[in-house]
XYZ file of C-alpha atoms in Angstrom:
471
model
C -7.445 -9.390 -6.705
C -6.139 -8.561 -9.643
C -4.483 -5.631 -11.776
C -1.240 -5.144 -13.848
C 0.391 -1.456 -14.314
C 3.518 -1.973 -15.956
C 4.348 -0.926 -19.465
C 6.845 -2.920 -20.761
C 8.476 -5.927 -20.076
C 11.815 -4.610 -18.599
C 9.627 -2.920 -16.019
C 7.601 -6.186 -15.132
C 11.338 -7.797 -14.281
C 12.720 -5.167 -12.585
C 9.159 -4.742 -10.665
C 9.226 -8.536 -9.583
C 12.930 -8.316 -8.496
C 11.961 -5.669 -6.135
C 9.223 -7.711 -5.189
C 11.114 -11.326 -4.414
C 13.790 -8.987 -2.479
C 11.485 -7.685 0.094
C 9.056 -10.166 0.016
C 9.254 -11.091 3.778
C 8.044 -7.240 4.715
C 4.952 -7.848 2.012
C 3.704 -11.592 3.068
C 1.616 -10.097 5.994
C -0.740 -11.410 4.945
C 1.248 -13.409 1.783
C 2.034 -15.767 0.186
C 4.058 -18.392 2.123
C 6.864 -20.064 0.471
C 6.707 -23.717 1.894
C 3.377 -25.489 2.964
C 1.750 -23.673 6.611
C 0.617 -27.571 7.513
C 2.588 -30.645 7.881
C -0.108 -32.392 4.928
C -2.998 -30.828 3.134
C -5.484 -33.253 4.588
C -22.818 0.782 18.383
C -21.871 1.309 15.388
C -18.669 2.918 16.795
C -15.376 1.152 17.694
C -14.907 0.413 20.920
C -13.009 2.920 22.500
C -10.105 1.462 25.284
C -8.648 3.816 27.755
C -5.875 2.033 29.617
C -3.999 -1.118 29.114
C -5.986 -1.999 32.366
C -9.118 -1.749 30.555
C -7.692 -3.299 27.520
C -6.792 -6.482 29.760
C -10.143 -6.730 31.387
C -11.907 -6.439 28.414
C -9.965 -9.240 26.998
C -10.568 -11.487 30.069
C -14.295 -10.742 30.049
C -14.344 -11.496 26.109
C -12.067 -15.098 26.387
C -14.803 -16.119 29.542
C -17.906 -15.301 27.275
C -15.986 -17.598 24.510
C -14.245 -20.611 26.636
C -15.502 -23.862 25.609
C -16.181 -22.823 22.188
C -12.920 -21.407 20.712
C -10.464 -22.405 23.611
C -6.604 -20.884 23.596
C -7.781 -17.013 22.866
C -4.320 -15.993 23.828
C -2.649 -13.610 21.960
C -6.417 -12.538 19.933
C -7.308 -8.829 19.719
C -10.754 -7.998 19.182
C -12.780 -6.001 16.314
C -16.049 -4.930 16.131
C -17.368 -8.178 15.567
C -15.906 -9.194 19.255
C -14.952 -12.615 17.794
C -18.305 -13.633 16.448
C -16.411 -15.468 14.279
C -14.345 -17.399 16.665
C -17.415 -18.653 18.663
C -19.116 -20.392 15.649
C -18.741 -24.134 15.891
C -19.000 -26.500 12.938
C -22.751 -27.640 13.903
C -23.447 -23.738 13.345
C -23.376 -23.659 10.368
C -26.590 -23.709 8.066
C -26.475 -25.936 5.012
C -26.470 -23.728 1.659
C -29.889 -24.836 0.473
C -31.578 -23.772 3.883
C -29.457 -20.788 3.414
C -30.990 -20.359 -0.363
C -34.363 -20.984 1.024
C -34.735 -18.061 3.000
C -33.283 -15.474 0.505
C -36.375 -14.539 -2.427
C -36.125 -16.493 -5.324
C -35.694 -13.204 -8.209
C -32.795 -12.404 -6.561
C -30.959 -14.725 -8.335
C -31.872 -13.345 -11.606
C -30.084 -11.038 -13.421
C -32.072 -8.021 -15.251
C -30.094 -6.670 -18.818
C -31.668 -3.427 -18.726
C -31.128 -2.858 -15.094
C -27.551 -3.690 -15.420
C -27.236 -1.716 -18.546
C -28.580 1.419 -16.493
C -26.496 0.846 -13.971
C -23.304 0.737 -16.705
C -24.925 4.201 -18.226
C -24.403 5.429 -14.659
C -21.059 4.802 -13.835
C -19.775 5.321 -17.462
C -21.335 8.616 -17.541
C -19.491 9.483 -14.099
C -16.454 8.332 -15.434
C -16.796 9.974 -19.110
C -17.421 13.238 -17.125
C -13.797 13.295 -15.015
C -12.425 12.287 -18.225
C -13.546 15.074 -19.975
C -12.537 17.276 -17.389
C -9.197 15.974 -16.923
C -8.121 16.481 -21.023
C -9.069 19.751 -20.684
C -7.131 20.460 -17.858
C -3.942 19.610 -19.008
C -3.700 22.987 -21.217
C -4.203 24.387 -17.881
C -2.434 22.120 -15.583
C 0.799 20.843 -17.390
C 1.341 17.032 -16.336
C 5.180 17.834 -16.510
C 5.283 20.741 -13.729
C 5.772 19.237 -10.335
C 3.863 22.273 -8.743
C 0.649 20.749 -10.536
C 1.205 17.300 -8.481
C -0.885 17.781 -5.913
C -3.611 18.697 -7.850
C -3.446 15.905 -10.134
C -3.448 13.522 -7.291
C -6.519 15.090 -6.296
C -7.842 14.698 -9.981
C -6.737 10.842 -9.747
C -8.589 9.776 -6.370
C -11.799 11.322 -7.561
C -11.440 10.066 -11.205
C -10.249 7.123 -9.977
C -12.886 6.370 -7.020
C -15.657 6.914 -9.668
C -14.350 4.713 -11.936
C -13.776 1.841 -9.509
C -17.974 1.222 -10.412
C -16.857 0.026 -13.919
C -14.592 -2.484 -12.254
C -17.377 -3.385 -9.763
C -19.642 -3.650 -13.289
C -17.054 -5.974 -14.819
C -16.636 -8.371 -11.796
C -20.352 -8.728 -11.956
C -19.606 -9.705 -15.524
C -17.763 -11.964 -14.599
C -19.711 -13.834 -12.526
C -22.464 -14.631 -14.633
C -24.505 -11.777 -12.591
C -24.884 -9.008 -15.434
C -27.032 -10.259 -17.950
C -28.825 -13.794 -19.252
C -27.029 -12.904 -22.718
C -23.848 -14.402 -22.306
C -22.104 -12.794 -25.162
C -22.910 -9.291 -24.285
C -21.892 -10.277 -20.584
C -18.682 -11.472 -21.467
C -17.986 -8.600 -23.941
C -18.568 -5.979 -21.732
C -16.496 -7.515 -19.052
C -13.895 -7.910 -21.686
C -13.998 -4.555 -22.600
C -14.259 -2.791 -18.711
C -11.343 -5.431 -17.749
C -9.279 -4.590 -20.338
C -9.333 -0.862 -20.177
C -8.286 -1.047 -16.612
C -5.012 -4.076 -17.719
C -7.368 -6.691 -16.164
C -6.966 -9.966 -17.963
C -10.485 -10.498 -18.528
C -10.769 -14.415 -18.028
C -7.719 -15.271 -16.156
C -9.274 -12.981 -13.696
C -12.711 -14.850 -13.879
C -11.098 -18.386 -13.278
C -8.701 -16.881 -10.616
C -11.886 -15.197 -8.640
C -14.090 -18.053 -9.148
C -11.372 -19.723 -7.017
C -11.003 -17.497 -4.407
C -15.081 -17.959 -3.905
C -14.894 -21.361 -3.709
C -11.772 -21.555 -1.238
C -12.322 -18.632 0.728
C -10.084 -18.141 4.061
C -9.068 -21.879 3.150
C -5.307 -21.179 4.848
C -3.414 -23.805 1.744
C -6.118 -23.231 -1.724
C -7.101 -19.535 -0.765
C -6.527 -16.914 -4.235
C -6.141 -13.780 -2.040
C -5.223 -12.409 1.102
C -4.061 -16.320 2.725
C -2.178 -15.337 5.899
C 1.486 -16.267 6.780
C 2.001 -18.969 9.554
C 4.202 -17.589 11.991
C 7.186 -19.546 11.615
C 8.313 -16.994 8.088
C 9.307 -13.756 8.027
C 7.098 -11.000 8.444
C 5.487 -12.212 12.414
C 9.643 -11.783 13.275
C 9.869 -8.777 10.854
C 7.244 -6.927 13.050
C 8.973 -7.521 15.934
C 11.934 -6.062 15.406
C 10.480 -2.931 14.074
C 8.870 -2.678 17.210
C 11.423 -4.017 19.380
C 13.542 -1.149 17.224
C 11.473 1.758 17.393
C 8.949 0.992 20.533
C 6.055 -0.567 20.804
C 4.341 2.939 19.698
C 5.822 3.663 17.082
C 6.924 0.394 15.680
C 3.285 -0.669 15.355
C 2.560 2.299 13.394
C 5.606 2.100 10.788
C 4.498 -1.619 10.715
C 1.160 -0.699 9.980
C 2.150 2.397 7.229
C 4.101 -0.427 5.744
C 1.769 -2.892 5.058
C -0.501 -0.463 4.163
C 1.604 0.757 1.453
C 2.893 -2.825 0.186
C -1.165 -3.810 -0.019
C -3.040 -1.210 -1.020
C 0.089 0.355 -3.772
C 1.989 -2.999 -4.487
C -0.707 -5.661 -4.105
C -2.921 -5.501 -7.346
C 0.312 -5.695 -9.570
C 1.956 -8.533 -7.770
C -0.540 -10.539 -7.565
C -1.422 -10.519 -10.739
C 1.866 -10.784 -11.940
C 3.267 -13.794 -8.869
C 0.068 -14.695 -6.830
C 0.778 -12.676 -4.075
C -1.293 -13.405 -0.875
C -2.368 -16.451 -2.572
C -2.346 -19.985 -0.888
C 0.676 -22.398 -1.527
C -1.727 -25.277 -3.026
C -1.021 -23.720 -6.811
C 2.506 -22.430 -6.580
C 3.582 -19.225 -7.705
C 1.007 -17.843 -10.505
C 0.783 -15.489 -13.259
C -2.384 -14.035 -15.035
C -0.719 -13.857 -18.380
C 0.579 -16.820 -18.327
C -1.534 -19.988 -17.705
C 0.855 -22.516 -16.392
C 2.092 -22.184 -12.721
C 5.889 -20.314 -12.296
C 6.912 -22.872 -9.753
C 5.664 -26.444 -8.711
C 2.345 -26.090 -6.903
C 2.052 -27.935 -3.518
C -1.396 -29.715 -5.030
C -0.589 -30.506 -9.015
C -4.497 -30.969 -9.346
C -5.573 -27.238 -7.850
C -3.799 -26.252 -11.067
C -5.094 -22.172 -11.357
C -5.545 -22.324 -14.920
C -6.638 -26.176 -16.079
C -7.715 -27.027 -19.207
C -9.842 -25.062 -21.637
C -8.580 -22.075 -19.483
C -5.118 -21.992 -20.507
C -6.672 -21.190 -23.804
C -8.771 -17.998 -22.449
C -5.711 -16.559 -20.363
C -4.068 -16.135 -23.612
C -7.633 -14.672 -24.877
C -7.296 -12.390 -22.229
C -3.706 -11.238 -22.984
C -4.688 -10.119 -26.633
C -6.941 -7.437 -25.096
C -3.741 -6.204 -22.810
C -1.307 -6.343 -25.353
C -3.687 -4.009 -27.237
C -4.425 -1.805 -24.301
C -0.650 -1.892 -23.848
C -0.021 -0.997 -27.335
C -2.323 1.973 -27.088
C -0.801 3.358 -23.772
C 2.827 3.135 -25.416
C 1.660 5.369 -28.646
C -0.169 7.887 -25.954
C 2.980 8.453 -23.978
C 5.134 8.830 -27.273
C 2.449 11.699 -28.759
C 1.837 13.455 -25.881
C 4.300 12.454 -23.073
C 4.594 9.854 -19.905
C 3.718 12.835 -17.303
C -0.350 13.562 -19.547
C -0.636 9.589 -19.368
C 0.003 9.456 -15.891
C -2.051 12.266 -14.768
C -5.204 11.230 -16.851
C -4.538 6.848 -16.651
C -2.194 5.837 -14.548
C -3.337 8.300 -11.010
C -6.860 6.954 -11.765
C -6.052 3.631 -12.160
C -3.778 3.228 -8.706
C -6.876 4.534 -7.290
C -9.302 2.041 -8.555
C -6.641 -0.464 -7.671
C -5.960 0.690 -4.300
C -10.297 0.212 -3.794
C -10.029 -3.260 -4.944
C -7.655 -4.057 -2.720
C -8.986 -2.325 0.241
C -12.591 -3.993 -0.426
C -10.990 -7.774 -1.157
C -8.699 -7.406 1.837
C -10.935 -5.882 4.320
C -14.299 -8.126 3.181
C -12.261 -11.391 4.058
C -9.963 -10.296 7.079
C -9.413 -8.856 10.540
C -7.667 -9.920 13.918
C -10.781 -12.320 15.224
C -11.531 -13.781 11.736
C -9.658 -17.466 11.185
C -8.712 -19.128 8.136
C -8.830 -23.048 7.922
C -7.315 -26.191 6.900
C -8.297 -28.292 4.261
C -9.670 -30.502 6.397
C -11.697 -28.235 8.224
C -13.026 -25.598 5.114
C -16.479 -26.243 3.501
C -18.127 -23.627 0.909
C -20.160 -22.170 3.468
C -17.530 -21.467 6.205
C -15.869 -19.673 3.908
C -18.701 -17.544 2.503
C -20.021 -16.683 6.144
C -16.714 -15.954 7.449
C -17.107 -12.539 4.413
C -18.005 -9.260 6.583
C -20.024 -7.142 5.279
C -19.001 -3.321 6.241
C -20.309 0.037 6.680
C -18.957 1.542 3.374
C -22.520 3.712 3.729
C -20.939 5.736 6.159
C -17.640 6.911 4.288
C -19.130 9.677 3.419
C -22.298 11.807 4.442
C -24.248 10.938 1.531
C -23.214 7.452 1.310
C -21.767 8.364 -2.300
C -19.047 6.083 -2.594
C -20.994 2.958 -1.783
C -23.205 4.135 -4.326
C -20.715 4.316 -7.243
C -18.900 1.308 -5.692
C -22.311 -0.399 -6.263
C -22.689 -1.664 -2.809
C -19.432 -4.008 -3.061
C -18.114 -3.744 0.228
C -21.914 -3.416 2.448
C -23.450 -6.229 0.562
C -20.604 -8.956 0.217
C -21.768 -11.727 2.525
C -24.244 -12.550 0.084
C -22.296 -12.326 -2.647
C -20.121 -14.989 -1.780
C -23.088 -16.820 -0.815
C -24.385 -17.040 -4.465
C -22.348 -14.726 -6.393
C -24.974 -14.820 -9.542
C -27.209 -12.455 -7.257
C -26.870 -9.063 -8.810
C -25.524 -6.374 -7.079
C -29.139 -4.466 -7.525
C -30.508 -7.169 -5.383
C -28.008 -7.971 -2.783
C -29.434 -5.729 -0.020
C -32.976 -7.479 -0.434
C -30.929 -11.209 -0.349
C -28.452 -9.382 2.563
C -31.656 -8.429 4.738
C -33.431 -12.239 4.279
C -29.996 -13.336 5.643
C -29.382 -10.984 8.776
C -33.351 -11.992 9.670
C -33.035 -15.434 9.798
C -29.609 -16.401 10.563
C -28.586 -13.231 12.463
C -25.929 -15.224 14.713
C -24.182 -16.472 11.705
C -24.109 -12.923 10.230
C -20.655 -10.978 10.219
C -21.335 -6.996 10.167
C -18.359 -5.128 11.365
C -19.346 -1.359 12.491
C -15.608 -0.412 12.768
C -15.662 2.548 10.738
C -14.009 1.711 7.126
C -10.274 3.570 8.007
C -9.541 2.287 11.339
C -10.869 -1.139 10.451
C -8.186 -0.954 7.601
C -5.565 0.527 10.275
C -6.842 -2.058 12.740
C -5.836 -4.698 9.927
C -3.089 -3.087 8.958
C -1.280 -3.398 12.325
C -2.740 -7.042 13.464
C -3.190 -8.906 10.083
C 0.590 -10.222 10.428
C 0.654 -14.128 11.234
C -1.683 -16.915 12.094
C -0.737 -20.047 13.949
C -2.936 -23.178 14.269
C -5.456 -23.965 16.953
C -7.916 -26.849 16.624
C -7.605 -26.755 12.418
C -8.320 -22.775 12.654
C -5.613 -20.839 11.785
C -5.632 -17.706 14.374
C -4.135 -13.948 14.089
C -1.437 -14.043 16.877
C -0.992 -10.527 18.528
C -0.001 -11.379 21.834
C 1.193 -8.487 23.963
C -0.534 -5.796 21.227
C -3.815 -6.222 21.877
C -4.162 -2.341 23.433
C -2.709 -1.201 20.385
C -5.427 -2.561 17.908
């Protein structure tokens, strides 16, 4: 993930302070402060009743997986009724079987094609734009009354607009277009208009792809072992407020702390990223604190050079936001930038968190992750079914339905992933993840379960023992 918000230094300190002070409540999942190993060697949800029924089903579920996953004790269920946790490491296909299966011109990139799709979603976002300035003669920024309306303004501006940022990740992957200077520029550009460190973000990514759910080199979303804060933290909410109730604050919490929080902080101290690199900072190429693994460096080399590339552009964008908010006021520039752009942060999240997590999915040791486990342990999700027309997975280009084989080959354009998505489910339908949870209680479902992992077997494991009715 990645995202910064803040305007001027003062903020960024004060923002971090809050962050370091209630960083237990946030690292669910987060990042851990000491090493979580002692070396690094239907489409409907089902529906429970009773915590009768929830028990049976559980029972019936650990039989059907005994001998392949062993201790489920403690493990809720999603939709994918722990597909995930009955794979074993002979399941897995090699990557160039994998490859063969999938048609070959979906691994190239098409200019014009991309460049449509960029006409598309900059037109969208132009429009709201448009409408928005003229609004505020209407609608002044400054009145409180207007709020609510603004808010509106912001998630729709904002949802649009999260296509550009789709656009630019595709940029930064090498998947936009053979011309690698018109690539890179318009990634610069969409990055940078959104306070996305253009290359720090494509080194940082590029990680995360290669070390996905790897529990110690993971970039985003790399759960908490059990023995920190936030598995206790959850307890006493609910051993505070009952088991009802606490789940839910617990949930509204991390929901908040994620989706609001998450971009920002991670950007600006690695949040919800693996020990292996220390504590990290996109505008700033050397690591904060001493990493666990001094050669997983985040930013090695030749890309020390391009984070500070990147933080030209921001300083700039920056610059431009500071003489905005002096001409015409803090409350215009948050209305028409800074609404949208919480939005658009707040999808990013939602997609990164929800395409690489949930209570049956495990993360692994070092000396248990490949390349492959982690791209097939990506769920693809029905983001087609958010709304009746299938809009936002539209303007989202397909992010969040499509993702499995994106992190399979991430140079396959987004314009082809449903072709290379299809050749997949076909022939290696068992090694497949598709959620059907719908998109909101999946995230609620994660929300509330997504708190600590413990190790079983080199798989790290989502411990919810004695909540299992209540996710």
């Amino acid at each position: 993930m990645r995202f910064g918000t803040t305007s001027s230094a003062t903020t960024a300190v004060v923002f971090v302070s809050v962050l370091l002070s209630t960083g237990d409540a946030f690292r669910s999942p987060q990042r851990r402060t000491a090493s979580a190993t002692s070396g690094l060697t239907s489409v409907k949800a089902v529906a429970v009743e009773s915590p009768e029924d929830v028990a049976s089903s559980m029972s019936t579920r650990n039989n059907e997986l005994d001998g392949t996953m062993g201790d489920l004790s403690g493990v809720a269920f999603s939709g994918l009724k722990g597909q995930a946790l009955s794979w074993r490491d002979e399941d897995f296909p090699k990557a160039i079987d994998l490859k063969k299966v999938i048609p070959a011109d979906c691994f190239e990139s098409d200019t014009s094609t991309s460049l449509g799709y960029l006409g598309v979603s900059m037109a969208g976002t132009i429009l709201c734009s448009a409408i928005g300035f003229n609004l505020v003669s209407v609608l002044n920024p400054a009145n409180p009354l207007t709020w609510p309306l603004w808010a509106g303004y912001g998630a729709v501006t904002g949802t649009v607009a999260m296509g550009l940022w789709v656009l630019a990740h595709e940029c930064g992957h090498g998947a936009f277009s053979k011309n690698k200077a018109l690539q890179d520029g318009v990634g610069y550009v969409l990055h940078t208009l959104m306070l996305v460190p253009y290359y720090s973000w494509q080194r940082s990514h590029a990680v995360h792809h290669q070390y996905t759910n790897n529990i110690e080199l993971g970039e985003t979303h790399v759960p908490e072992n059990l023995d920190y804060g936030s598995h206790e933290l959850r307890k006493k909410v609910i051993d505070t407020l009952g088991k009802d109730n606490g789940i839910k604050a617990w949930g509204g919490l991390q929901a908040f702390l994620h989706l609001i929080i998450g971009w920002p902080a991670y950007l600006l101290i690695g949040a919800t990223g693996g020990t292996g690199r220390g504590m990290t900072n996109h505008f700033y190429p050397d690591p904060l604190t001493e990493p666990d693994v001094p050669s997983k460096e985040l930013f090695p080399g030749d890309w020390k050079q391009k984070v500070l590339s990147s933080d030209i552009g921001i300083a700039a964008m920056i610059g431009g936001l500071a003489a905005w908010t002096l001409c015409d006021g803090l409350p215009e520039v948050m209305a028409l930038y800074g609404g949208p752009l919480i939005v658009i942060n707040a999808w990013l999240v939602l997609y990164t968190w929800l395409q690489h997590t949930d209570v049956d999915v495990p993360h692994f040791s070092m000396d248990k992750h490949n390349f492959m486990k982690g791209a097939l342990h990506t769920i693809d999700r029905p983001y087609d079914k958010l709304d009746p027309w299938g809009l936002i997975d539209f303007l989202h280009h397909k992010i969040g339905t499509t993702h499995v084989a994106h992190h399979f080959d991430s140079r396959i354009p987004h314009y082809k992933a449903q072709i290379a998505t299809d050749a997949i489910k076909e022939n290696f339908p068992q090694m497949y993840l598709h959620d059907p949870t719908p998109i909101p209680q999946a995230l609620w479902r994660v929300c509330k379960g997504c708190t600590g992992v413990e190790e079983r077997d080199g798989r790290w494991i989502w411990n919810n023992e004695g909540l299992e009715d209540k996710l």
